GROMACS .gro file of C-alpha atoms in nm:
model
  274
    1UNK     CA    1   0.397   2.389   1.028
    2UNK     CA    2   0.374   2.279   1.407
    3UNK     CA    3   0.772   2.357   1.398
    4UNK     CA    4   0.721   2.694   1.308
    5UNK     CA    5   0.411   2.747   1.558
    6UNK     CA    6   0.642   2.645   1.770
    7UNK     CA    7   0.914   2.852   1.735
    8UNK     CA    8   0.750   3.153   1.744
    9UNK     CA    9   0.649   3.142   2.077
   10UNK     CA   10   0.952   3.020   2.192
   11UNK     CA   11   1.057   3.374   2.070
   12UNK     CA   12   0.812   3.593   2.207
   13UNK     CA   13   0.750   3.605   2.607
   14UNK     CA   14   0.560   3.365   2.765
   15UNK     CA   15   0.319   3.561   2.912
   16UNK     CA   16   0.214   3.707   2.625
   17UNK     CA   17   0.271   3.393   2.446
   18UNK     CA   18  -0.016   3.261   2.684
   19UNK     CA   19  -0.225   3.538   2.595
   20UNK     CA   20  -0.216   3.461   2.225
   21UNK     CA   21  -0.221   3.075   2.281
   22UNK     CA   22  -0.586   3.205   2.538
   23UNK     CA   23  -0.722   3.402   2.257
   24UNK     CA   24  -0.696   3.157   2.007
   25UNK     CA   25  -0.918   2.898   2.166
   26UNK     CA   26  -1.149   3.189   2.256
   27UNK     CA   27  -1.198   3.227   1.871
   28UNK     CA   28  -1.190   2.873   1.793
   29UNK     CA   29  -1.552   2.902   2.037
   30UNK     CA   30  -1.634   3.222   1.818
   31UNK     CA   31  -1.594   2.969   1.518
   32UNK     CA   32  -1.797   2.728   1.649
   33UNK     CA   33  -2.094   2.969   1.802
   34UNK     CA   34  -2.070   3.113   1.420
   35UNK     CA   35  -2.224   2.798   1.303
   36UNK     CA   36  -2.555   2.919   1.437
   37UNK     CA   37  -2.554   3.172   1.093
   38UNK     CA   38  -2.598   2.854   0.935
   39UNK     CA   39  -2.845   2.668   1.075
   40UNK     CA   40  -3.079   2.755   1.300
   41UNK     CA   41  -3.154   2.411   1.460
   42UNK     CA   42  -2.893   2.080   1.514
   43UNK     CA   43  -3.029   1.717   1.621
   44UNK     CA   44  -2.962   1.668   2.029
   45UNK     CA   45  -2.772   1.388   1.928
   46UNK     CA   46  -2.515   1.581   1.756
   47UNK     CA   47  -2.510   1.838   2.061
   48UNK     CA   48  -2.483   1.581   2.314
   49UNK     CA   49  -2.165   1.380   2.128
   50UNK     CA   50  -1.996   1.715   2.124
   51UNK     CA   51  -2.003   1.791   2.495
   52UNK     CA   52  -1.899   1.451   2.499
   53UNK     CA   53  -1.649   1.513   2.304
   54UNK     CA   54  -1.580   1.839   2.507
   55UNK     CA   55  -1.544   1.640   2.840
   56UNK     CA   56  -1.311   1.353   2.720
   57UNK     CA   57  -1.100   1.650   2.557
   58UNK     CA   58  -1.088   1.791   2.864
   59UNK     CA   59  -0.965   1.458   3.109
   60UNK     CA   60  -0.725   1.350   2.866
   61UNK     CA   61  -0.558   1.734   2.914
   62UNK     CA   62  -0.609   1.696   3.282
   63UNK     CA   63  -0.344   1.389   3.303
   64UNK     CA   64  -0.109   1.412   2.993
   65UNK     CA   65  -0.072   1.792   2.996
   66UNK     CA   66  -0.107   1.867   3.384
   67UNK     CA   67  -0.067   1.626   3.625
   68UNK     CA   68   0.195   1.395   3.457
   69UNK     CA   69   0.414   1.696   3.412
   70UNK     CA   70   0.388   1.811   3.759
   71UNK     CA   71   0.407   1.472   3.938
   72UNK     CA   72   0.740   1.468   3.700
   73UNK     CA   73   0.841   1.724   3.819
   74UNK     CA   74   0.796   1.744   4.216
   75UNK     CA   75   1.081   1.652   4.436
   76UNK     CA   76   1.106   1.365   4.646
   77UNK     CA   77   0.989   1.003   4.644
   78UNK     CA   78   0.682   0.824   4.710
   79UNK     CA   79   0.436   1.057   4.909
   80UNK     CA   80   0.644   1.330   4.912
   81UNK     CA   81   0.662   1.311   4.520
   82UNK     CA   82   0.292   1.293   4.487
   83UNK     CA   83   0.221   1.510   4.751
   84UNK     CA   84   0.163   1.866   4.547
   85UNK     CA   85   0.005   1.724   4.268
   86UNK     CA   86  -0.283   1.549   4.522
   87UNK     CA   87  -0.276   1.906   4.747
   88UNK     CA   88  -0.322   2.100   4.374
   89UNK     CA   89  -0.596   1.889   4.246
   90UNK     CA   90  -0.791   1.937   4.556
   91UNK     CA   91  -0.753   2.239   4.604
   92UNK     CA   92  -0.869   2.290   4.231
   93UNK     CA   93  -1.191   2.099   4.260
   94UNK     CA   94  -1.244   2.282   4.528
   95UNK     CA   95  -1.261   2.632   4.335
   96UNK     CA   96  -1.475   2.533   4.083
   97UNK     CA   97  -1.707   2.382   4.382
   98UNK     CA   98  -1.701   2.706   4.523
   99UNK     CA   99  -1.782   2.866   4.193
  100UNK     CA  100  -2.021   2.643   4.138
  101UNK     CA  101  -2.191   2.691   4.477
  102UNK     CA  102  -2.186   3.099   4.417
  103UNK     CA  103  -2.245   3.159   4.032
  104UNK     CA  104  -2.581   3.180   3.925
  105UNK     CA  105  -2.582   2.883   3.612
  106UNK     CA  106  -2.796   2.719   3.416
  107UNK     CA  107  -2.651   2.382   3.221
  108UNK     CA  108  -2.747   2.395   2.891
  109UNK     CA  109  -3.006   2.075   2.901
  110UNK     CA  110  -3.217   2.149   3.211
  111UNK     CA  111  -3.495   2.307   3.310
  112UNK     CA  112  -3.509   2.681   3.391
  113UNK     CA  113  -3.596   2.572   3.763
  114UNK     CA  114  -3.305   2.351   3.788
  115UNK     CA  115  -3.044   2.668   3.786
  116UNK     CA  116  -2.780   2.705   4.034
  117UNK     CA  117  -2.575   2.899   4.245
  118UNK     CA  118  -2.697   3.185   4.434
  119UNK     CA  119  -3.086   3.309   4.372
  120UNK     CA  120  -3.109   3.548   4.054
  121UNK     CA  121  -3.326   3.710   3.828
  122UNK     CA  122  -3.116   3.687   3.546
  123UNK     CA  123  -3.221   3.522   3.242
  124UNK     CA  124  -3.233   3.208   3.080
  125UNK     CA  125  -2.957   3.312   2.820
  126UNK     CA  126  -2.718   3.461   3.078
  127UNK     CA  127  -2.746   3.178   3.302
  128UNK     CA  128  -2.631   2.947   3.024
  129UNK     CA  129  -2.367   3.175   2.970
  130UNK     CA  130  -2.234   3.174   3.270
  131UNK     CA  131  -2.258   2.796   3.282
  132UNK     CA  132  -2.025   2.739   2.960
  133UNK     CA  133  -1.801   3.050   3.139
  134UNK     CA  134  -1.728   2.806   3.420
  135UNK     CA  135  -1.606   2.525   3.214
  136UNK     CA  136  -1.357   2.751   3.017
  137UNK     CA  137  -1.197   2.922   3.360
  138UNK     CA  138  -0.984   2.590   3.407
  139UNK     CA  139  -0.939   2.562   3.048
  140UNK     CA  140  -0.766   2.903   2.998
  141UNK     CA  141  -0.587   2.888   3.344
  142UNK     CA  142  -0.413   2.553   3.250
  143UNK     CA  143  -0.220   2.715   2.930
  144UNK     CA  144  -0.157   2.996   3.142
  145UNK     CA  145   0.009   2.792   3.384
  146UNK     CA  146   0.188   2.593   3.116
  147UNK     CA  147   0.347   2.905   2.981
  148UNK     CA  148   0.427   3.016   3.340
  149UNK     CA  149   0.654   2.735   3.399
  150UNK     CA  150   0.823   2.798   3.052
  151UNK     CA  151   0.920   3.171   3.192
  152UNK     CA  152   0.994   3.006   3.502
  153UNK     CA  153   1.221   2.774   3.345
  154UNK     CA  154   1.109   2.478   3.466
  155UNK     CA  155   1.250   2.184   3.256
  156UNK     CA  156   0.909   1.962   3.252
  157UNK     CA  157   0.717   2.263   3.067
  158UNK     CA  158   0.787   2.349   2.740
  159UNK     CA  159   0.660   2.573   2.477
  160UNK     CA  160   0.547   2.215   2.285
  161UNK     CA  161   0.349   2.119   2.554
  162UNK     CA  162   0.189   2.467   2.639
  163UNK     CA  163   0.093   2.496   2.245
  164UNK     CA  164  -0.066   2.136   2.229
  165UNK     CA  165  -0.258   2.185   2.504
  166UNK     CA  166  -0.395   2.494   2.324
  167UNK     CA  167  -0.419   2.316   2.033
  168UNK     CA  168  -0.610   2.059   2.208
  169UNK     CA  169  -0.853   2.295   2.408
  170UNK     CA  170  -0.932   2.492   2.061
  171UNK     CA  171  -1.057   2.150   1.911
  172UNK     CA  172  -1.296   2.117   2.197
  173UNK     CA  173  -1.387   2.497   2.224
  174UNK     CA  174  -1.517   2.436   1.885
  175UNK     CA  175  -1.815   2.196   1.896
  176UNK     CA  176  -1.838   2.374   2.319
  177UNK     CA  177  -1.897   2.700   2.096
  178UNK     CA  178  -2.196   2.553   1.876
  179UNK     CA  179  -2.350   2.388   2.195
  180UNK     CA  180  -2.414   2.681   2.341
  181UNK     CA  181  -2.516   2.906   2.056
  182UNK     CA  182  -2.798   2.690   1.935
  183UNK     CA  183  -2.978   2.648   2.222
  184UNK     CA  184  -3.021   3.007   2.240
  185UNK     CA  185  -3.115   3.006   1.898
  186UNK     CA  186  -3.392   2.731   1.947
  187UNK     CA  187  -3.475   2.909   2.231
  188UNK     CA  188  -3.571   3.251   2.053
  189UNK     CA  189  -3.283   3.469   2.054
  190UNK     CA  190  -3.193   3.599   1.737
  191UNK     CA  191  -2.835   3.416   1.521
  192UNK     CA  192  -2.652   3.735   1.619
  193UNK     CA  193  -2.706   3.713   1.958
  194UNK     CA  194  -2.702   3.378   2.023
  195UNK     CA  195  -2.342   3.447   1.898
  196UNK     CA  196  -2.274   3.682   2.094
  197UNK     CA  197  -2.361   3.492   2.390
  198UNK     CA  198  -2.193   3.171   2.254
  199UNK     CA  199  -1.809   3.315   2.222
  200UNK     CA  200  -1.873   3.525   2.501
  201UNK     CA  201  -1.836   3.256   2.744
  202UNK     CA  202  -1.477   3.213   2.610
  203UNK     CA  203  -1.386   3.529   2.691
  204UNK     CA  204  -1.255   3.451   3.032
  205UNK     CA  205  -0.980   3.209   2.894
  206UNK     CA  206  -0.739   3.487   2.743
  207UNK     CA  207  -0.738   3.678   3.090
  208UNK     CA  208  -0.746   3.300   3.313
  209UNK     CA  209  -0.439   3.227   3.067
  210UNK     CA  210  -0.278   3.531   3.157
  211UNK     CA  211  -0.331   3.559   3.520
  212UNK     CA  212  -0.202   3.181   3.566
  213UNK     CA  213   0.093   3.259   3.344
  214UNK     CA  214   0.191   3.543   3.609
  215UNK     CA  215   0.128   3.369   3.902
  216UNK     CA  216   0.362   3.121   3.823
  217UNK     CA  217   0.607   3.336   3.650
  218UNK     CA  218   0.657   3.506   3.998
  219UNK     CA  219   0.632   3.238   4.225
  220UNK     CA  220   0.779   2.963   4.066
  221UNK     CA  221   0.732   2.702   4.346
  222UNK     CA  222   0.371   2.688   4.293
  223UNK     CA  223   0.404   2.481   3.947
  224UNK     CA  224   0.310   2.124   4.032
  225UNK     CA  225   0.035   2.285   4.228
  226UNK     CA  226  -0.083   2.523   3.952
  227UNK     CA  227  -0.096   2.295   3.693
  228UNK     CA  228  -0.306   2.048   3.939
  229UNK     CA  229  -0.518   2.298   4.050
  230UNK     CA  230  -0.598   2.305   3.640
  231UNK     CA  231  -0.642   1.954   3.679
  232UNK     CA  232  -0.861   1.936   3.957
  233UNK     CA  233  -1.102   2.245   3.791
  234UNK     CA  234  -1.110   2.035   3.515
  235UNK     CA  235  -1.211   1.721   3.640
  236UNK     CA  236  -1.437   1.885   3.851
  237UNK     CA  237  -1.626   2.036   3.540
  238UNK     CA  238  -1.636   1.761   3.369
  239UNK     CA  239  -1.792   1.504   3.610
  240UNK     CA  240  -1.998   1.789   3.787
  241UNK     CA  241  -2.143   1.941   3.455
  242UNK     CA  242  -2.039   1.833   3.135
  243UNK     CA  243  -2.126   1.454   3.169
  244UNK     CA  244  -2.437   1.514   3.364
  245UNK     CA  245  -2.572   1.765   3.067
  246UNK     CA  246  -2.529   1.477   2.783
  247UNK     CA  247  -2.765   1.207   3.033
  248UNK     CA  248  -3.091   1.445   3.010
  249UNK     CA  249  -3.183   1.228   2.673
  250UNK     CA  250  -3.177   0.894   2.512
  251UNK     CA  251  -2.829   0.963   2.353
  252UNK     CA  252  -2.609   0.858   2.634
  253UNK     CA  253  -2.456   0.616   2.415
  254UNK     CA  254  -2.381   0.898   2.110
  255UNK     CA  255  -2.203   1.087   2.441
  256UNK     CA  256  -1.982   0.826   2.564
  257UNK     CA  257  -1.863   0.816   2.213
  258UNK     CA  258  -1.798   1.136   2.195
  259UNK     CA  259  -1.616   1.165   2.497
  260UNK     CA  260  -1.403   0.872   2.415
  261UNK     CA  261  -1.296   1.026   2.082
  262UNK     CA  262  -1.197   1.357   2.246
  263UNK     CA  263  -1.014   1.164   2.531
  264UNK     CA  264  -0.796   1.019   2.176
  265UNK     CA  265  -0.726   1.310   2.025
  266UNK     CA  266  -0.605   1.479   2.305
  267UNK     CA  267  -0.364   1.212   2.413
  268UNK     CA  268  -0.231   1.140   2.048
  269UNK     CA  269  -0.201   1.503   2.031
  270UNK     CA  270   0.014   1.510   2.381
  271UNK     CA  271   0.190   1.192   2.305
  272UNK     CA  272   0.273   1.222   1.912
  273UNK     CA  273   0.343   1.566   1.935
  274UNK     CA  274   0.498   1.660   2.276
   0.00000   0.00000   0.00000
């Protein structure tokens, strides 16, 4: 089955092969926000293993998928070699820094007074929102990026590696999906819209996906950096958001699990597959 995933993007265009490959993990977080049709209520534990899970997803992706590929593939030796990956990854972390500083958030286990980004009135459920959208603008700019090189022609990035990464990023949408839809559902909104708001925070991946396919597709030098500027985004996320919102309760432990799983699957998936 993964051989015939495969070669149908390698027969399509890679652009909109990255737009396909986008939208799919967008509706792997419609899946998992769907969950709140079920129940209307699920143990913190559970929620704080799958941002766990979500974050060690996400730095096993950040190495095997992005910055192995693009150390691989920069010119040179020693510093010179390493050079555009380290200049990428800063400049990524960075961005989201800069996000962070200037979107009005909320992460999805504080306090309403403990929002950031610029002052708002918004609400509680937009601000959450908008806090899951900034973990998924890496995540849909990284296959983008992936498929970019592929158009480019770039040896190191393949269709394989663009689709596993995909792959990998839908597994982690899923449980990212039913972490934000049921605290809006505990917190009063009704299953549909908690829904609503719980894939619509995915919806920036398809059109991050495209956008870093493009880039790259017309300036082809830029790979190694793209692909660390993923990286760095990533990374950021992770340590700056997603490990911070599992520490609010007693189930650290459950957390670190989680994200030690999701660091496994994503690198047997890379590995095994790639």
């Amino acid at each position: 089955m993964f051989d015939s995933i495969i070669k149908f993007f390698e027969e399509i265009d890679p652009v909109v092969g990255a737009l396909l490959a986008t939208t799919f993990t967008w509706l792997v977080t419609a899946a998992g926000a769907s969950v709140v049709f079920l129940f209307k209520e699920m143990k913190r534990a559970a929620l704080d293993g799958m941002l766990g899970f979500t974050g060690g997803v996400m730095v096993a992706a950040s190495f095997w998928s992005l910055l192995s590929p693009a150390i691989a593939m920069s010119d040179g030796e020693g510093f010179a070699k390493v050079a555009p990956s380290a200049i990428g990854f800063g400049l990524g972390a960075l961005f989201l820094f800069g996000l962070d500083k200037v979107m009005p958030h909320l992460h999805i286990n504080f306090k309403p007074n403990e929002s950031e980004g610029v002052p708002t009135k918004l609400n509680r459920t937009l601000l959450l929102t908008l806090a899951i959208t900034l973990h998924n603008i890496p995540e849909g700019l990284a296959v983008g990026v992936l498929f970019g090189g592929v158009a480019a022609g770039i040896p190191e990035a393949s269709i394989a590696g663009a689709v596993i990464l995909a792959i990998g990023i839908g597994i982690q949408n899923f449980p990212e999906g039913i972490a934000v839809s049921m605290p809006l559902r505990r917190h009063g909104l009704s299953r549909k819209k908690s829904f609503f708001y719980g894939q619509l925070s995915a919806i920036v991946e398809p059109i991050a996906g495209v956008v870093g396919a493009l880039a790259v597709t017309f300036f082809t030098p830029i790979l190694p950096y793209a692909l660390s500027f993923a990286a760095g985004a990533m990374i950021f996320v992770v340590v700056e958001e997603v490990i911070p919102e599992t520490q609010q309760d007693r189930y650290t432990d459950i957390a670190t699990l989680g994200f030690m799983g999701g660091f496994i699957v994503m690198m047997v998936l890379d590995v095994a597959l790639g």
